[in-house]
Coordinates of C-alpha atoms in Angstrom, one line a residue:
A11 CA -0.2 0.1 0.2
A12 CA 2.8 2.7 0.7
E13 CA 4.3 0.8 -2.4
R14 CA 1.3 2.4 -4.1
T15 CA 0.6 5.3 -2.6
W16 CA 4.6 6.3 -3.7
S17 CA 4.3 5.5 -6.6
A18 CA 0.8 7.8 -7.9
I19 CA 2.7 10.9 -5.4
S20 CA 5.3 10.9 -8.2
R21 CA 3.7 10.2 -10.7
F22 CA 1.4 12.8 -10.2
F23 CA 4.3 15.5 -9.8
D24 CA 6.1 13.8 -12.7
N25 CA 3.0 15.1 -14.5
C26 CA 3.1 18.4 -13.9
R27 CA 6.9 18.6 -14.1
K28 CA 5.5 17.6 -17.9
K29 CA 3.0 19.0 -18.7
V30 CA 1.2 16.4 -19.5
K31 CA -1.9 17.8 -22.2
G32 CA -5.1 17.5 -20.5
K33 CA -3.4 17.8 -17.4
K34 CA -3.8 21.3 -15.0
G35 CA 0.2 21.5 -14.4
F36 CA 0.3 22.2 -10.4
P37 CA -2.0 22.6 -8.0
K38 CA -3.0 26.8 -7.7
F39 CA -4.7 27.9 -4.5
K40 CA -6.9 30.8 -4.3
R41 CA -6.0 33.2 -1.5
S42 CA -8.3 35.4 0.0
C43 CA -7.5 39.0 -1.7
R44 CA -8.2 41.6 0.7
S45 CA -7.0 44.3 -0.8
V46 CA -5.8 45.8 -4.7
E47 CA -3.2 49.0 -6.1
Y48 CA -3.0 51.1 -8.7
K49 CA -0.2 53.1 -9.6
T50 CA -1.2 56.4 -11.2
S51 CA -2.9 55.5 -14.3
G52 CA -6.4 52.6 -14.1
W53 CA -8.5 56.0 -11.5
K54 CA -9.6 59.2 -11.7
L55 CA -10.7 60.9 -9.4
S56 CA -14.3 63.1 -9.6
P57 CA -13.6 67.1 -9.3
N58 CA -15.2 67.3 -6.0
R59 CA -12.6 64.7 -5.1
K60 CA -15.9 62.7 -3.4
A61 CA -15.9 59.7 -6.2
I62 CA -13.6 57.7 -7.9
T63 CA -13.9 55.7 -10.8
F64 CA -11.9 52.6 -11.6
R65 CA -11.1 52.0 -15.4
D66 CA -8.7 49.4 -15.5
G67 CA -11.2 46.7 -17.3
K68 CA -12.8 45.3 -14.0
N69 CA -16.2 46.9 -14.1
I70 CA -15.4 48.0 -10.3
G71 CA -17.1 51.0 -12.0
T72 CA -17.0 54.8 -10.2
L73 CA -17.4 54.9 -5.8
K74 CA -18.4 57.1 -3.8
L75 CA -15.8 58.5 -1.3
K76 CA -17.6 59.4 2.4
G77 CA -15.7 60.9 5.6
T78 CA -12.6 63.3 5.5
Y79 CA -12.2 65.4 2.2
D80 CA -8.7 65.5 3.1
L81 CA -7.5 65.0 -0.7
N82 CA -9.1 68.5 -1.3
Y83 CA -5.7 70.0 -0.2
Y84 CA -3.8 68.0 -2.5
D85 CA -2.7 68.2 -6.1
I86 CA -4.1 65.4 -8.4
K87 CA -0.3 64.3 -9.7
Q88 CA 1.2 64.3 -6.2
I89 CA -1.3 61.0 -4.6
K90 CA 1.5 58.4 -6.2
R91 CA -0.8 55.0 -4.9
V92 CA -4.4 54.3 -4.6
R93 CA -5.3 50.5 -3.0
L94 CA -8.6 49.3 -2.4
V95 CA -8.8 47.6 0.5
R96 CA -11.4 45.5 2.4
R97 CA -12.2 45.0 5.9
A98 CA -14.3 43.2 8.4
D99 CA -16.8 46.7 8.5
G100 CA -16.1 48.2 4.6
Y101 CA -14.3 48.8 1.9
Y102 CA -11.4 51.9 2.3
A103 CA -9.8 54.0 -0.2
Q104 CA -6.0 54.5 0.8
F105 CA -4.2 57.0 -0.9
A106 CA -0.3 57.1 -0.9
I107 CA 0.5 61.0 -1.8
D108 CA 4.3 62.3 -2.0
A109 CA 3.8 65.4 0.7
K110 CA 6.6 66.7 3.2
V111 CA 6.1 65.1 6.2
R112 CA 8.6 67.5 8.4
V113 CA 6.9 69.8 10.8
E114 CA 9.3 72.4 13.5
S115 CA 8.4 72.1 16.4
N116 CA 10.2 73.7 19.9
L117 CA 12.9 72.2 21.8
T118 CA 12.2 71.1 25.1
G119 CA 15.3 70.1 26.4
K120 CA 14.6 66.7 28.0
M121 CA 15.9 63.1 26.8
V122 CA 13.4 59.9 28.5
G123 CA 14.1 56.5 28.4
L124 CA 11.0 54.3 28.2
D125 CA 10.8 50.6 29.9
L126 CA 7.5 48.9 27.6
G127 CA 6.1 45.8 29.8
L128 CA 3.0 44.1 30.6
K129 CA 2.2 45.1 34.1
F130 CA 2.9 48.9 32.7
F131 CA 2.9 50.0 29.1
I132 CA 5.7 52.1 29.2
A133 CA 7.7 53.3 32.6
D134 CA 10.6 56.3 31.8
N135 CA 13.5 56.9 33.5
E136 CA 12.1 59.7 36.3
G137 CA 9.0 57.2 37.5
N138 CA 6.4 57.7 35.0
T139 CA 4.4 55.3 33.8
E140 CA 1.2 55.1 31.7
P141 CA -1.0 51.6 32.2
C142 CA -1.3 48.6 30.0
P143 CA -5.0 48.8 28.4
Q144 CA -5.0 45.3 27.8
F145 CA -8.4 46.1 24.9
Y146 CA -8.1 42.3 24.3
R147 CA -8.3 40.6 27.6
K148 CA -10.9 43.3 28.3
S149 CA -13.3 42.3 25.1
E150 CA -12.5 38.2 25.8
K151 CA -15.5 37.1 26.5
Q152 CA -17.9 39.1 24.3
L153 CA -15.6 37.7 21.5
N154 CA -15.6 33.9 22.7
R155 CA -19.3 34.6 23.1
A156 CA -20.0 35.7 19.4
N157 CA -17.5 33.0 18.2
R158 CA -19.5 30.9 20.2
K159 CA -22.4 31.8 17.8
K160 CA -20.6 32.0 14.6
S161 CA -19.6 28.6 15.0
K162 CA -23.3 26.9 16.1
K163 CA -24.3 28.0 12.4
F164 CA -21.4 26.6 11.0
K165 CA -22.3 23.1 8.9
R166 CA -19.7 20.7 8.5
G167 CA -19.4 19.4 5.3
A168 CA -22.0 21.9 3.7
Q169 CA -19.9 23.9 0.4
V170 CA -21.7 26.6 0.6
Q171 CA -22.7 27.8 4.5
S172 CA -25.9 29.4 5.1
K173 CA -26.5 33.4 5.4
N174 CA -26.4 33.7 9.0
Y175 CA -23.3 32.4 9.3
H176 CA -21.6 34.9 7.3
K177 CA -23.5 37.7 9.4
A178 CA -22.1 36.7 12.3
R179 CA -18.5 35.5 11.3
N180 CA -18.3 39.2 10.2
R181 CA -19.5 40.0 13.6
Y182 CA -16.9 38.3 14.9
A183 CA -14.7 39.6 13.2
R184 CA -15.7 43.6 13.8
K185 CA -14.7 42.8 17.0
H186 CA -11.5 42.2 16.5
L187 CA -11.1 44.8 14.1
G188 CA -12.2 47.9 16.8
I189 CA -9.8 45.9 19.2
S190 CA -7.6 46.7 16.6
R191 CA -8.5 50.3 16.8
Q192 CA -8.5 50.8 20.2
R193 CA -5.0 50.0 20.5
K194 CA -3.4 51.8 17.6
E195 CA -5.7 55.0 18.9
Y196 CA -4.0 54.4 22.2
C197 CA -0.2 53.6 20.6
K198 CA -0.4 56.6 18.4
R199 CA -2.1 59.2 21.6
V200 CA 0.9 58.1 24.0
A201 CA 3.5 58.3 21.5
Y202 CA 2.8 61.8 20.7
S203 CA 2.4 62.7 24.3
V204 CA 6.1 61.2 24.7
I205 CA 7.4 62.6 21.2
Q206 CA 6.2 66.0 21.7
S207 CA 7.3 66.3 25.5
N208 CA 11.0 65.3 24.7
D209 CA 13.6 65.6 22.5
L210 CA 15.5 62.2 22.2
V211 CA 13.8 59.7 23.6
A212 CA 15.0 56.2 24.3
Y213 CA 13.2 52.4 24.1
E214 CA 14.6 48.7 23.5
D215 CA 15.4 47.1 20.2
L216 CA 12.3 44.6 21.7
N217 CA 12.5 41.1 19.6
V218 CA 8.4 40.7 19.8
K219 CA 8.0 37.6 17.1
G220 CA 10.6 36.2 19.8
L221 CA 9.1 36.6 22.9
V222 CA 5.8 36.0 21.8
R223 CA 6.8 32.3 21.9
N224 CA 6.1 32.2 25.4
R225 CA 3.1 30.5 25.5
R226 CA 3.0 32.0 29.0
L227 CA 2.7 35.6 28.0
A228 CA 1.9 35.0 24.0
K229 CA -1.4 36.9 24.2
S230 CA -0.4 39.4 26.9
I231 CA 2.5 41.0 24.6
S232 CA 0.5 41.0 21.4
D233 CA -2.4 42.5 23.2
A234 CA 0.4 45.8 24.1
G235 CA 1.1 46.5 21.0
W236 CA 4.9 47.0 21.2
S237 CA 4.9 47.1 18.2
T238 CA 3.4 49.8 16.7
F239 CA 4.1 52.2 19.4
R240 CA 7.5 51.7 18.3
Q241 CA 6.5 52.4 14.4
W242 CA 4.3 56.0 15.9
L243 CA 7.0 56.7 17.6
E244 CA 9.3 56.7 15.1
Y245 CA 7.7 57.9 12.3
F246 CA 6.0 61.1 15.5
G247 CA 10.2 60.9 15.5
F248 CA 11.1 61.5 12.5
K249 CA 7.7 64.2 11.4
Y250 CA 9.2 66.5 14.4
G251 CA 12.7 66.7 14.5
K252 CA 13.4 64.2 17.5
V253 CA 15.8 61.7 18.0
T254 CA 14.5 58.2 18.7
I255 CA 17.2 55.3 19.4
A256 CA 16.4 51.3 20.2
V257 CA 18.9 49.9 21.6
P258 CA 19.7 46.6 22.8
P259 CA 17.5 45.4 25.3
H260 CA 20.1 42.7 27.4
K261 CA 20.4 42.3 31.1
T262 CA 18.8 46.2 31.2
S263 CA 16.8 44.6 33.9
Q264 CA 19.3 43.1 36.1
N265 CA 22.0 46.0 35.9
C266 CA 21.9 48.6 38.4
S267 CA 21.2 51.9 36.9
S268 CA 23.3 53.1 40.2
C269 CA 26.2 51.1 40.1
G270 CA 26.2 49.0 37.2
H271 CA 26.8 45.8 39.2
I272 CA 24.4 42.4 37.8
V273 CA 21.6 42.4 40.3
K274 CA 20.1 38.7 39.3
K275 CA 16.3 38.4 39.9
S276 CA 12.8 37.0 38.6
L277 CA 10.3 38.1 36.1
S278 CA 8.1 38.3 38.9
T279 CA 10.6 40.3 41.2
R280 CA 9.1 44.1 40.7
T281 CA 11.5 45.8 43.1
H282 CA 15.4 46.0 42.2
V283 CA 17.2 46.3 45.4
C284 CA 20.6 46.3 45.2
P285 CA 23.1 44.4 47.9
H286 CA 25.7 46.4 46.3
C287 CA 25.3 49.4 46.8
G288 CA 21.8 49.7 48.5
F289 CA 19.8 51.2 45.3
T290 CA 15.9 50.6 45.2
E291 CA 14.2 51.0 42.7
D292 CA 10.8 49.9 40.7
R293 CA 12.5 47.4 37.7
D294 CA 11.1 49.2 35.2
V295 CA 12.1 52.1 36.4
N296 CA 15.2 50.9 37.2
A297 CA 15.7 49.8 33.3
A298 CA 14.5 52.5 32.3
I299 CA 17.0 54.5 33.4
N300 CA 19.8 51.7 32.1
I301 CA 18.0 52.5 28.5
L302 CA 19.0 56.2 28.8
K303 CA 22.7 56.1 29.5
L304 CA 23.0 53.6 26.8
A305 CA 21.2 55.8 24.3
L306 CA 23.4 58.4 25.5
C307 CA 26.7 56.0 24.1
T308 CA 25.0 55.0 21.3
V309 CA 23.5 58.7 19.6
G310 CA 24.9 58.8 16.3
H311 CA 25.5 55.1 15.6
T312 CA 23.3 52.5 14.5
G313 CA 19.9 52.7 16.3
T314 CA 19.3 56.3 15.8
Y315 CA 16.8 57.0 14.3
A316 CA 17.0 60.6 13.8
W317 CA 16.8 63.3 11.0
G318 CA 16.0 61.5 8.2
D319 CA 16.9 57.9 9.2
L320 CA 14.1 56.6 9.4
P321 CA 12.9 52.9 8.0
S322 CA 10.5 52.4 5.7
W323 CA 8.3 50.5 7.3
A324 CA 7.4 52.6 9.3
V325 CA 3.9 53.5 9.9
G326 CA 1.9 56.5 7.9
V327 CA 5.5 57.6 6.0
I328 CA 7.0 56.5 3.0
L329 CA 10.4 57.2 1.3
S330 CA 10.4 58.2 -2.3
F331 CA 12.9 59.3 -5.1
N332 CA 11.0 63.2 -4.8
G333 CA 11.3 63.6 -1.3
E334 CA 8.8 61.6 1.8
S335 CA 5.1 60.2 1.0
T336 CA 2.4 59.8 3.2
N337 CA -0.5 58.1 3.3
Q338 CA -4.0 59.3 3.2
E339 CA -6.9 57.1 3.8
S340 CA -10.9 58.3 3.4
P341 CA -13.0 55.2 5.3
H342 CA -16.4 54.0 4.4
L343 CA -16.4 53.0 0.1

């Protein structure tokens, strides 16, 4: 039986490579397309910028744009890309516009080191903390209830599911979308406040993908939104001309910020007590002090995102040949 199975598999792949007449070749799997992107052609905006017409032969036609009309402030030639995105609550049009992002701001003369955590979202070197909102944890019961309702309407073995199932699935997806938007707006607000209050911001260069492999902390780390916060922090730092520095996270929580000795402690130990110099401080605040000290040693070197040295993946900014460009999104087509 094993030999016959292996022979059938070998014959199948041989036929795929040989392109046998009547066969379709290698299998092609369709994926759920959630977006389509256009360059400078294939679309046309109406004179009042309240509708967009697609002329690529896909019969999309004319769509009405709802929401804020920021497009009126830009010339048509500044629009470099148009992307249609499907989300749980409808369709969106994203416009990539070639525009100057830099904004002049007054210097404050302040520097801050930030430690990202789960008890506190951020803790700085002066002892100030921002609570962790835990948007997913607070909505977990509602999500589980919506997921159960969706599962009850699923018919195993049916090729086409009922309309009630698709409605329940959409309600479940919209709840997840709402949580992600809450997290994004929270990170955006905190990052903006930090950048406006300081001229130099230091934080840890965390490997979030590696940290979520911890099955005990994966949900809490994903719910915290550290990567989103860092992206907004670097974007606002670039926009307002502030220095943002990512430092290696190695032993920032273990080293004493007063004398420099290593004081080993588990994750459950929330207070740093140095047996060498007697320094006592919250472990997150102690780490923030160490992060700021490391940042002051690396200004101008690798890890500094300032004075135009912005990573291309930063949210809302895509570096182009003619300058900077920003994404403008019109909600609800």
